[in-house]
Amino acid sequence: MVPSKKELVTVQQIDGMSTKTPHARELETIGKSVKTFLPRYSRDTIHEVVDEIGGSIDDLEFGEDLTMSFTFFPEATLHVVYYGADEDDDLVNEPDVRFLFSGKRVTWVSSEDLASLADLTMDYVRELLESRNGAASSKGEVKSDLLQRSIMQRAEPFALLKAIDMPDLGEFVDANISSRDGTWIMKKEFFPGITIVFEHDSKGLKVEFAGKKLTTMNDYAKDQLAIFLMNHVLRFVHLRYPGEANHPIIEKAFSFSYLKGHS
């Protein structure tokens, strides 16, 4: 369902700031990249790639050429609004890109996560478009200890979750969860063929990846998806156990506007 204009927000609004924020500037940089590669491809080709990775082509009625929409979690959607260049108009002779967000929960998400998700998604779109032209792909191995550090920083609050929480948690993150004998396993498909797998037991949290299209995305991007999922689980933990979930890392998962409204 396409949101109405009044349901759309910018990352600056999510930051809760009147001046331009670092993550708003980060999105401007990402937009410059999108303006460089997107005009090379036909609308049909772009539509094919967006469909392939589970997104949709929408019309938000801003006079745009197209809008690419991606829902990462229930009530948390990214809209990449693209305006093509108008060669007959000297004032609009270059393409333009806007990043907007919608959903009742999107304003809870940190602007850092939203900007990084936009960056990762647009990189993925670009790589898949380039692969259709036979261009060299940048999806090779990228080794990093980023994910392991992130697990160590975030794993402790996961211990608050109980078997009774699993159905609601599954709905909150849009994932399949099974639990048995003190162990639960979560499977979240961010893009078709790319699934993040969490396994949690008394020993802690383990992260794995599954799916037929894992090789279409670089390892660093997959690590980022796992971190985004951990952060969304932390949001659920805080909402479910507000008096107990007071680990410092949880605050970093939320947006400034959410924290300001709940201080």
PDB file of C-alpha atoms in Angstrom:
ATOM      1  CA  MET A   1       0.000   0.000   0.000  1.00  0.00           C
ATOM      2  CA  VAL A   2       1.421   3.377  -1.085  1.00  0.00           C
ATOM      3  CA  PRO A   3       1.572   5.819   1.858  1.00  0.00           C
ATOM      4  CA  SER A   4      -0.012   9.246   1.698  1.00  0.00           C
ATOM      5  CA  LYS A   5       2.241  12.289   1.653  1.00  0.00           C
ATOM      6  CA  LYS A   6       1.450  13.097   5.287  1.00  0.00           C
ATOM      7  CA  GLU A   7       2.712   9.636   6.298  1.00  0.00           C
ATOM      8  CA  LEU A   8       6.173  10.267   4.830  1.00  0.00           C
ATOM      9  CA  VAL A   9       9.092  11.551   6.901  1.00  0.00           C
ATOM     10  CA  THR A  10      12.684  12.534   6.238  1.00  0.00           C
ATOM     11  CA  VAL A  11      15.700  11.299   8.162  1.00  0.00           C
ATOM     12  CA  GLN A  12      16.094  14.819   9.547  1.00  0.00           C
ATOM     13  CA  GLN A  13      12.618  14.607  11.066  1.00  0.00           C
ATOM     14  CA  ILE A  14      13.488  11.198  12.510  1.00  0.00           C
ATOM     15  CA  ASP A  15      16.613  12.755  13.986  1.00  0.00           C
ATOM     16  CA  GLY A  16      14.324  15.340  15.579  1.00  0.00           C
ATOM     17  CA  MET A  17      16.558  18.210  14.467  1.00  0.00           C
ATOM     18  CA  SER A  18      15.749  21.522  12.777  1.00  0.00           C
ATOM     19  CA  THR A  19      19.165  21.720  11.109  1.00  0.00           C
ATOM     20  CA  LYS A  20      20.637  19.282   8.613  1.00  0.00           C
ATOM     21  CA  THR A  21      22.078  16.265  10.420  1.00  0.00           C
ATOM     22  CA  PRO A  22      25.119  14.120   9.533  1.00  0.00           C
ATOM     23  CA  HIS A  23      22.872  11.295   8.365  1.00  0.00           C
ATOM     24  CA  ALA A  24      20.862  13.665   6.177  1.00  0.00           C
ATOM     25  CA  ARG A  25      24.158  14.679   4.565  1.00  0.00           C
ATOM     26  CA  GLU A  26      25.088  11.006   4.255  1.00  0.00           C
ATOM     27  CA  LEU A  27      21.876  10.396   2.314  1.00  0.00           C
ATOM     28  CA  GLU A  28      22.759  13.309   0.021  1.00  0.00           C
ATOM     29  CA  THR A  29      26.048  11.566  -0.774  1.00  0.00           C
ATOM     30  CA  ILE A  30      24.234   8.289  -1.447  1.00  0.00           C
ATOM     31  CA  GLY A  31      21.813  10.191  -3.668  1.00  0.00           C
ATOM     32  CA  LYS A  32      24.708  11.512  -5.774  1.00  0.00           C
ATOM     33  CA  SER A  33      25.742   7.917  -6.460  1.00  0.00           C
ATOM     34  CA  VAL A  34      22.181   6.953  -7.407  1.00  0.00           C
ATOM     35  CA  LYS A  35      21.970   9.944  -9.781  1.00  0.00           C
ATOM     36  CA  THR A  36      25.124   8.676 -11.476  1.00  0.00           C
ATOM     37  CA  PHE A  37      24.129   5.075 -12.186  1.00  0.00           C
ATOM     38  CA  LEU A  38      20.330   5.016 -12.411  1.00  0.00           C
ATOM     39  CA  PRO A  39      19.984   7.102 -15.634  1.00  0.00           C
ATOM     40  CA  ARG A  40      21.987   4.447 -17.514  1.00  0.00           C
ATOM     41  CA  TYR A  41      19.154   1.936 -17.300  1.00  0.00           C
ATOM     42  CA  SER A  42      15.636   1.693 -18.642  1.00  0.00           C
ATOM     43  CA  ARG A  43      12.637   1.823 -16.357  1.00  0.00           C
ATOM     44  CA  ASP A  44      11.866  -1.815 -17.251  1.00  0.00           C
ATOM     45  CA  THR A  45      15.356  -2.966 -16.227  1.00  0.00           C
ATOM     46  CA  ILE A  46      15.176  -1.039 -12.958  1.00  0.00           C
ATOM     47  CA  HIS A  47      11.725  -2.520 -12.329  1.00  0.00           C
ATOM     48  CA  GLU A  48      13.090  -6.053 -12.886  1.00  0.00           C
ATOM     49  CA  VAL A  49      15.914  -5.561 -10.383  1.00  0.00           C
ATOM     50  CA  VAL A  50      13.692  -3.941  -7.749  1.00  0.00           C
ATOM     51  CA  ASP A  51      11.188  -6.808  -8.106  1.00  0.00           C
ATOM     52  CA  GLU A  52      14.023  -9.329  -7.859  1.00  0.00           C
ATOM     53  CA  ILE A  53      15.084  -8.037  -4.454  1.00  0.00           C
ATOM     54  CA  GLY A  54      11.570  -7.782  -3.057  1.00  0.00           C
ATOM     55  CA  GLY A  55      10.926  -4.079  -3.549  1.00  0.00           C
ATOM     56  CA  SER A  56       8.256  -2.255  -5.508  1.00  0.00           C
ATOM     57  CA  ILE A  57       8.029   0.598  -7.985  1.00  0.00           C
ATOM     58  CA  ASP A  58       5.553   3.160  -6.697  1.00  0.00           C
ATOM     59  CA  ASP A  59       4.224   6.622  -7.458  1.00  0.00           C
ATOM     60  CA  LEU A  60       4.176   8.887  -4.412  1.00  0.00           C
ATOM     61  CA  GLU A  61       2.689  11.704  -6.521  1.00  0.00           C
ATOM     62  CA  PHE A  62       5.622  14.079  -6.123  1.00  0.00           C
ATOM     63  CA  GLY A  63       6.018  14.321  -9.897  1.00  0.00           C
ATOM     64  CA  GLU A  64       8.852  11.795  -9.772  1.00  0.00           C
ATOM     65  CA  ASP A  65       9.866   9.463 -12.602  1.00  0.00           C
ATOM     66  CA  LEU A  66       9.711   6.522 -10.209  1.00  0.00           C
ATOM     67  CA  THR A  67       9.966   5.590  -6.548  1.00  0.00           C
ATOM     68  CA  MET A  68      11.708   2.426  -5.346  1.00  0.00           C
ATOM     69  CA  SER A  69      10.220   1.181  -2.061  1.00  0.00           C
ATOM     70  CA  PHE A  70      11.701  -1.423   0.290  1.00  0.00           C
ATOM     71  CA  THR A  71      10.121  -2.632   3.541  1.00  0.00           C
ATOM     72  CA  PHE A  72      12.806  -3.965   5.882  1.00  0.00           C
ATOM     73  CA  PHE A  73      10.616  -4.525   8.934  1.00  0.00           C
ATOM     74  CA  PRO A  74       6.857  -4.217   9.466  1.00  0.00           C
ATOM     75  CA  GLU A  75       5.960  -0.518   9.539  1.00  0.00           C
ATOM     76  CA  ALA A  76       9.471   0.529   8.442  1.00  0.00           C
ATOM     77  CA  THR A  77       9.811   1.318   4.741  1.00  0.00           C
ATOM     78  CA  LEU A  78      12.406   3.167   2.654  1.00  0.00           C
ATOM     79  CA  HIS A  79      11.314   5.136  -0.420  1.00  0.00           C
ATOM     80  CA  VAL A  80      13.957   6.227  -2.946  1.00  0.00           C
ATOM     81  CA  VAL A  81      12.312   8.950  -5.033  1.00  0.00           C
ATOM     82  CA  TYR A  82      13.986   9.529  -8.411  1.00  0.00           C
ATOM     83  CA  TYR A  83      13.501  12.514 -10.710  1.00  0.00           C
ATOM     84  CA  GLY A  84      15.026  12.162 -14.168  1.00  0.00           C
ATOM     85  CA  ALA A  85      16.669  15.065 -15.969  1.00  0.00           C
ATOM     86  CA  ASP A  86      14.463  17.174 -18.220  1.00  0.00           C
ATOM     87  CA  GLU A  87      16.514  18.136 -21.274  1.00  0.00           C
ATOM     88  CA  ASP A  88      13.885  20.700 -22.308  1.00  0.00           C
ATOM     89  CA  ASP A  89      13.984  22.536 -18.988  1.00  0.00           C
ATOM     90  CA  ASP A  90      17.125  24.514 -18.147  1.00  0.00           C
ATOM     91  CA  LEU A  91      16.112  24.567 -14.479  1.00  0.00           C
ATOM     92  CA  VAL A  92      15.681  20.783 -14.211  1.00  0.00           C
ATOM     93  CA  ASN A  93      18.500  19.518 -16.398  1.00  0.00           C
ATOM     94  CA  GLU A  94      19.986  17.098 -13.875  1.00  0.00           C
ATOM     95  CA  PRO A  95      18.460  14.062 -12.133  1.00  0.00           C
ATOM     96  CA  ASP A  96      17.589  14.279  -8.456  1.00  0.00           C
ATOM     97  CA  VAL A  97      16.993  11.784  -5.632  1.00  0.00           C
ATOM     98  CA  ARG A  98      15.129  12.045  -2.323  1.00  0.00           C
ATOM     99  CA  PHE A  99      15.043   9.518   0.502  1.00  0.00           C
ATOM    100  CA  LEU A 100      11.789   9.285   2.439  1.00  0.00           C
ATOM    101  CA  PHE A 101      10.508   6.850   5.046  1.00  0.00           C
ATOM    102  CA  SER A 102       7.100   5.601   6.135  1.00  0.00           C
ATOM    103  CA  GLY A 103       5.515   3.306   8.705  1.00  0.00           C
ATOM    104  CA  LYS A 104       4.426   3.631  12.316  1.00  0.00           C
ATOM    105  CA  ARG A 105       7.697   2.149  13.604  1.00  0.00           C
ATOM    106  CA  VAL A 106      10.168   3.780  11.239  1.00  0.00           C
ATOM    107  CA  THR A 107      10.613   6.796  13.526  1.00  0.00           C
ATOM    108  CA  TRP A 108      11.869   4.445  16.234  1.00  0.00           C
ATOM    109  CA  VAL A 109      14.819   3.337  14.094  1.00  0.00           C
ATOM    110  CA  SER A 110      18.098   5.205  14.448  1.00  0.00           C
ATOM    111  CA  SER A 111      18.950   7.483  11.536  1.00  0.00           C
ATOM    112  CA  GLU A 112      22.323   5.733  11.358  1.00  0.00           C
ATOM    113  CA  ASP A 113      20.589   2.437  10.609  1.00  0.00           C
ATOM    114  CA  LEU A 114      18.225   4.038   8.091  1.00  0.00           C
ATOM    115  CA  ALA A 115      21.035   5.756   6.190  1.00  0.00           C
ATOM    116  CA  SER A 116      23.126   2.584   6.187  1.00  0.00           C
ATOM    117  CA  LEU A 117      20.166   0.515   4.957  1.00  0.00           C
ATOM    118  CA  ALA A 118      19.619   3.020   2.145  1.00  0.00           C
ATOM    119  CA  ASP A 119      23.310   2.871   1.223  1.00  0.00           C
ATOM    120  CA  LEU A 120      23.428  -0.931   1.299  1.00  0.00           C
ATOM    121  CA  THR A 121      20.227  -1.270  -0.732  1.00  0.00           C
ATOM    122  CA  MET A 122      21.278   1.192  -3.421  1.00  0.00           C
ATOM    123  CA  ASP A 123      24.678  -0.513  -3.698  1.00  0.00           C
ATOM    124  CA  TYR A 124      22.875  -3.831  -4.138  1.00  0.00           C
ATOM    125  CA  VAL A 125      20.598  -2.356  -6.824  1.00  0.00           C
ATOM    126  CA  ARG A 126      23.618  -0.899  -8.629  1.00  0.00           C
ATOM    127  CA  GLU A 127      25.563  -4.170  -8.551  1.00  0.00           C
ATOM    128  CA  LEU A 128      22.604  -6.140  -9.901  1.00  0.00           C
ATOM    129  CA  LEU A 129      22.033  -3.578 -12.658  1.00  0.00           C
ATOM    130  CA  GLU A 130      25.705  -3.721 -13.593  1.00  0.00           C
ATOM    131  CA  SER A 131      25.649  -7.518 -13.675  1.00  0.00           C
ATOM    132  CA  ARG A 132      22.925  -7.343 -16.344  1.00  0.00           C
ATOM    133  CA  ASN A 133      25.375  -5.466 -18.558  1.00  0.00           C
ATOM    134  CA  GLY A 134      28.097  -8.010 -17.912  1.00  0.00           C
ATOM    135  CA  ALA A 135      30.068  -5.533 -15.822  1.00  0.00           C
ATOM    136  CA  ALA A 136      32.483  -6.757 -13.182  1.00  0.00           C
ATOM    137  CA  SER A 137      30.809  -7.222  -9.830  1.00  0.00           C
ATOM    138  CA  SER A 138      32.172  -5.987  -6.500  1.00  0.00           C
ATOM    139  CA  LYS A 139      30.598  -8.779  -4.490  1.00  0.00           C
ATOM    140  CA  GLY A 140      33.856 -10.507  -3.626  1.00  0.00           C
ATOM    141  CA  GLU A 141      34.937 -11.546  -0.156  1.00  0.00           C
ATOM    142  CA  VAL A 142      35.319  -8.738   2.353  1.00  0.00           C
ATOM    143  CA  LYS A 143      36.815  -9.924   5.602  1.00  0.00           C
ATOM    144  CA  SER A 144      36.024  -7.956   8.750  1.00  0.00           C
ATOM    145  CA  ASP A 145      35.581  -8.504  12.477  1.00  0.00           C
ATOM    146  CA  LEU A 146      32.711  -5.986  12.441  1.00  0.00           C
ATOM    147  CA  LEU A 147      30.030  -8.614  12.976  1.00  0.00           C
ATOM    148  CA  GLN A 148      31.826 -10.391  15.809  1.00  0.00           C
ATOM    149  CA  ARG A 149      32.353  -7.112  17.665  1.00  0.00           C
ATOM    150  CA  SER A 150      28.717  -6.200  17.145  1.00  0.00           C
ATOM    151  CA  ILE A 151      27.525  -9.536  18.532  1.00  0.00           C
ATOM    152  CA  MET A 152      29.646  -9.052  21.652  1.00  0.00           C
ATOM    153  CA  GLN A 153      28.219  -5.541  22.139  1.00  0.00           C
ATOM    154  CA  ARG A 154      24.581  -6.576  21.668  1.00  0.00           C
ATOM    155  CA  ALA A 155      24.188 -10.162  22.897  1.00  0.00           C
ATOM    156  CA  GLU A 156      23.575  -9.516  26.616  1.00  0.00           C
ATOM    157  CA  PRO A 157      20.006  -8.070  26.348  1.00  0.00           C
ATOM    158  CA  PHE A 158      18.965 -11.054  24.198  1.00  0.00           C
ATOM    159  CA  ALA A 159      19.011 -13.169  27.379  1.00  0.00           C
ATOM    160  CA  LEU A 160      15.873 -11.342  28.578  1.00  0.00           C
ATOM    161  CA  LEU A 161      13.795 -12.933  25.820  1.00  0.00           C
ATOM    162  CA  LYS A 162      11.609 -15.907  26.741  1.00  0.00           C
ATOM    163  CA  ALA A 163       9.801 -18.550  24.712  1.00  0.00           C
ATOM    164  CA  ILE A 164       6.517 -16.725  25.286  1.00  0.00           C
ATOM    165  CA  ASP A 165       7.959 -13.651  23.520  1.00  0.00           C
ATOM    166  CA  MET A 166       8.765 -15.459  20.280  1.00  0.00           C
ATOM    167  CA  PRO A 167       5.435 -15.021  18.415  1.00  0.00           C
ATOM    168  CA  ASP A 168       5.404 -11.268  19.041  1.00  0.00           C
ATOM    169  CA  LEU A 169       9.105 -10.960  18.241  1.00  0.00           C
ATOM    170  CA  GLY A 170       8.557 -12.828  14.977  1.00  0.00           C
ATOM    171  CA  GLU A 171       5.831 -10.362  14.005  1.00  0.00           C
ATOM    172  CA  PHE A 172       7.920  -7.371  15.060  1.00  0.00           C
ATOM    173  CA  VAL A 173      10.885  -8.263  12.835  1.00  0.00           C
ATOM    174  CA  ASP A 174       8.942 -10.282  10.200  1.00  0.00           C
ATOM    175  CA  ALA A 175      10.867 -13.494  10.797  1.00  0.00           C
ATOM    176  CA  ASN A 176      10.231 -17.185  11.361  1.00  0.00           C
ATOM    177  CA  ILE A 177      11.202 -18.268  14.885  1.00  0.00           C
ATOM    178  CA  SER A 178      11.317 -21.719  16.425  1.00  0.00           C
ATOM    179  CA  SER A 179      12.164 -22.426  20.064  1.00  0.00           C
ATOM    180  CA  ARG A 180      12.887 -25.572  22.035  1.00  0.00           C
ATOM    181  CA  ASP A 181      14.658 -26.450  25.278  1.00  0.00           C
ATOM    182  CA  GLY A 182      16.002 -22.960  25.913  1.00  0.00           C
ATOM    183  CA  THR A 183      17.189 -22.413  22.344  1.00  0.00           C
ATOM    184  CA  TRP A 184      15.499 -20.241  19.739  1.00  0.00           C
ATOM    185  CA  ILE A 185      16.319 -19.850  16.077  1.00  0.00           C
ATOM    186  CA  MET A 186      15.254 -16.840  14.019  1.00  0.00           C
ATOM    187  CA  LYS A 187      15.299 -16.735  10.206  1.00  0.00           C
ATOM    188  CA  LYS A 188      14.816 -13.335   8.591  1.00  0.00           C
ATOM    189  CA  GLU A 189      14.877 -12.911   4.805  1.00  0.00           C
ATOM    190  CA  PHE A 190      15.884  -9.326   4.048  1.00  0.00           C
ATOM    191  CA  PHE A 191      16.045  -9.878   0.301  1.00  0.00           C
ATOM    192  CA  PRO A 192      14.825 -12.968  -1.612  1.00  0.00           C
ATOM    193  CA  GLY A 193      17.539 -15.596  -1.302  1.00  0.00           C
ATOM    194  CA  ILE A 194      19.439 -13.783   1.480  1.00  0.00           C
ATOM    195  CA  THR A 195      18.465 -14.905   4.985  1.00  0.00           C
ATOM    196  CA  ILE A 196      19.977 -13.933   8.334  1.00  0.00           C
ATOM    197  CA  VAL A 197      19.878 -16.746  10.911  1.00  0.00           C
ATOM    198  CA  PHE A 198      20.163 -16.096  14.653  1.00  0.00           C
ATOM    199  CA  GLU A 199      20.570 -18.939  17.130  1.00  0.00           C
ATOM    200  CA  HIS A 200      20.406 -18.051  20.814  1.00  0.00           C
ATOM    201  CA  ASP A 201      20.940 -20.342  23.794  1.00  0.00           C
ATOM    202  CA  SER A 202      22.623 -20.282  27.181  1.00  0.00           C
ATOM    203  CA  LYS A 203      26.004 -19.908  25.461  1.00  0.00           C
ATOM    204  CA  GLY A 204      24.991 -16.712  23.707  1.00  0.00           C
ATOM    205  CA  LEU A 205      24.125 -15.549  20.205  1.00  0.00           C
ATOM    206  CA  LYS A 206      25.360 -17.088  16.965  1.00  0.00           C
ATOM    207  CA  VAL A 207      24.822 -15.553  13.523  1.00  0.00           C
ATOM    208  CA  GLU A 208      24.814 -17.390  10.215  1.00  0.00           C
ATOM    209  CA  PHE A 209      23.671 -16.710   6.658  1.00  0.00           C
ATOM    210  CA  ALA A 210      21.576 -18.845   4.317  1.00  0.00           C
ATOM    211  CA  GLY A 211      19.952 -18.608   0.896  1.00  0.00           C
ATOM    212  CA  LYS A 212      20.552 -19.219  -2.783  1.00  0.00           C
ATOM    213  CA  LYS A 213      21.655 -15.655  -3.538  1.00  0.00           C
ATOM    214  CA  LEU A 214      24.275 -15.114  -0.851  1.00  0.00           C
ATOM    215  CA  THR A 215      26.983 -14.739  -3.503  1.00  0.00           C
ATOM    216  CA  THR A 216      25.197 -11.740  -5.031  1.00  0.00           C
ATOM    217  CA  MET A 217      25.994  -9.614  -1.962  1.00  0.00           C
ATOM    218  CA  ASN A 218      29.360  -8.896  -0.385  1.00  0.00           C
ATOM    219  CA  ASP A 219      30.171 -10.143   3.099  1.00  0.00           C
ATOM    220  CA  TYR A 220      30.337  -6.662   4.628  1.00  0.00           C
ATOM    221  CA  ALA A 221      26.790  -5.907   3.468  1.00  0.00           C
ATOM    222  CA  LYS A 222      25.530  -9.205   4.894  1.00  0.00           C
ATOM    223  CA  ASP A 223      27.221  -8.399   8.196  1.00  0.00           C
ATOM    224  CA  GLN A 224      25.420  -5.050   8.193  1.00  0.00           C
ATOM    225  CA  LEU A 225      22.061  -6.758   7.652  1.00  0.00           C
ATOM    226  CA  ALA A 226      22.749  -8.975  10.666  1.00  0.00           C
ATOM    227  CA  ILE A 227      23.565  -5.892  12.755  1.00  0.00           C
ATOM    228  CA  PHE A 228      20.372  -4.153  11.625  1.00  0.00           C
ATOM    229  CA  LEU A 229      18.400  -7.226  12.681  1.00  0.00           C
ATOM    230  CA  MET A 230      20.131  -7.320  16.069  1.00  0.00           C
ATOM    231  CA  ASN A 231      19.267  -3.662  16.556  1.00  0.00           C
ATOM    232  CA  HIS A 232      15.606  -4.278  15.767  1.00  0.00           C
ATOM    233  CA  VAL A 233      15.522  -7.162  18.237  1.00  0.00           C
ATOM    234  CA  LEU A 234      16.992  -4.783  20.825  1.00  0.00           C
ATOM    235  CA  ARG A 235      14.130  -2.373  20.134  1.00  0.00           C
ATOM    236  CA  PHE A 236      11.674  -5.180  20.826  1.00  0.00           C
ATOM    237  CA  VAL A 237      13.505  -6.140  24.030  1.00  0.00           C
ATOM    238  CA  HIS A 238      13.327  -2.560  25.276  1.00  0.00           C
ATOM    239  CA  LEU A 239       9.617  -2.286  24.509  1.00  0.00           C
ATOM    240  CA  ARG A 240       8.834  -5.665  26.089  1.00  0.00           C
ATOM    241  CA  TYR A 241      11.058  -5.248  29.164  1.00  0.00           C
ATOM    242  CA  PRO A 242      11.405  -1.480  29.701  1.00  0.00           C
ATOM    243  CA  GLY A 243      12.408  -1.783  33.338  1.00  0.00           C
ATOM    244  CA  GLU A 244      15.055  -4.443  32.761  1.00  0.00           C
ATOM    245  CA  ALA A 245      16.486  -3.672  29.334  1.00  0.00           C
ATOM    246  CA  ASN A 246      18.764  -0.813  30.336  1.00  0.00           C
ATOM    247  CA  HIS A 247      21.967  -1.871  28.554  1.00  0.00           C
ATOM    248  CA  PRO A 248      23.691   1.196  26.998  1.00  0.00           C
ATOM    249  CA  ILE A 249      23.696  -0.388  23.524  1.00  0.00           C
ATOM    250  CA  ILE A 250      19.882  -0.387  23.427  1.00  0.00           C
ATOM    251  CA  GLU A 251      19.690   3.400  23.478  1.00  0.00           C
ATOM    252  CA  LYS A 252      21.879   3.535  20.362  1.00  0.00           C
ATOM    253  CA  ALA A 253      19.327   1.437  18.466  1.00  0.00           C
ATOM    254  CA  PHE A 254      16.658   4.123  18.758  1.00  0.00           C
ATOM    255  CA  SER A 255      16.282   7.431  16.947  1.00  0.00           C
ATOM    256  CA  PHE A 256      16.860  10.771  18.655  1.00  0.00           C
ATOM    257  CA  SER A 257      13.200  11.667  18.205  1.00  0.00           C
ATOM    258  CA  TYR A 258      12.102   8.452  19.942  1.00  0.00           C
ATOM    259  CA  LEU A 259      14.520   8.973  22.824  1.00  0.00           C
ATOM    260  CA  LYS A 260      13.453  12.603  23.195  1.00  0.00           C
ATOM    261  CA  GLY A 261       9.798  11.607  23.330  1.00  0.00           C
ATOM    262  CA  HIS A 262      10.398   8.871  25.922  1.00  0.00           C
ATOM    263  CA  SER A 263      12.932  10.554  28.201  1.00  0.00           C
TER     264      SER A 263
END
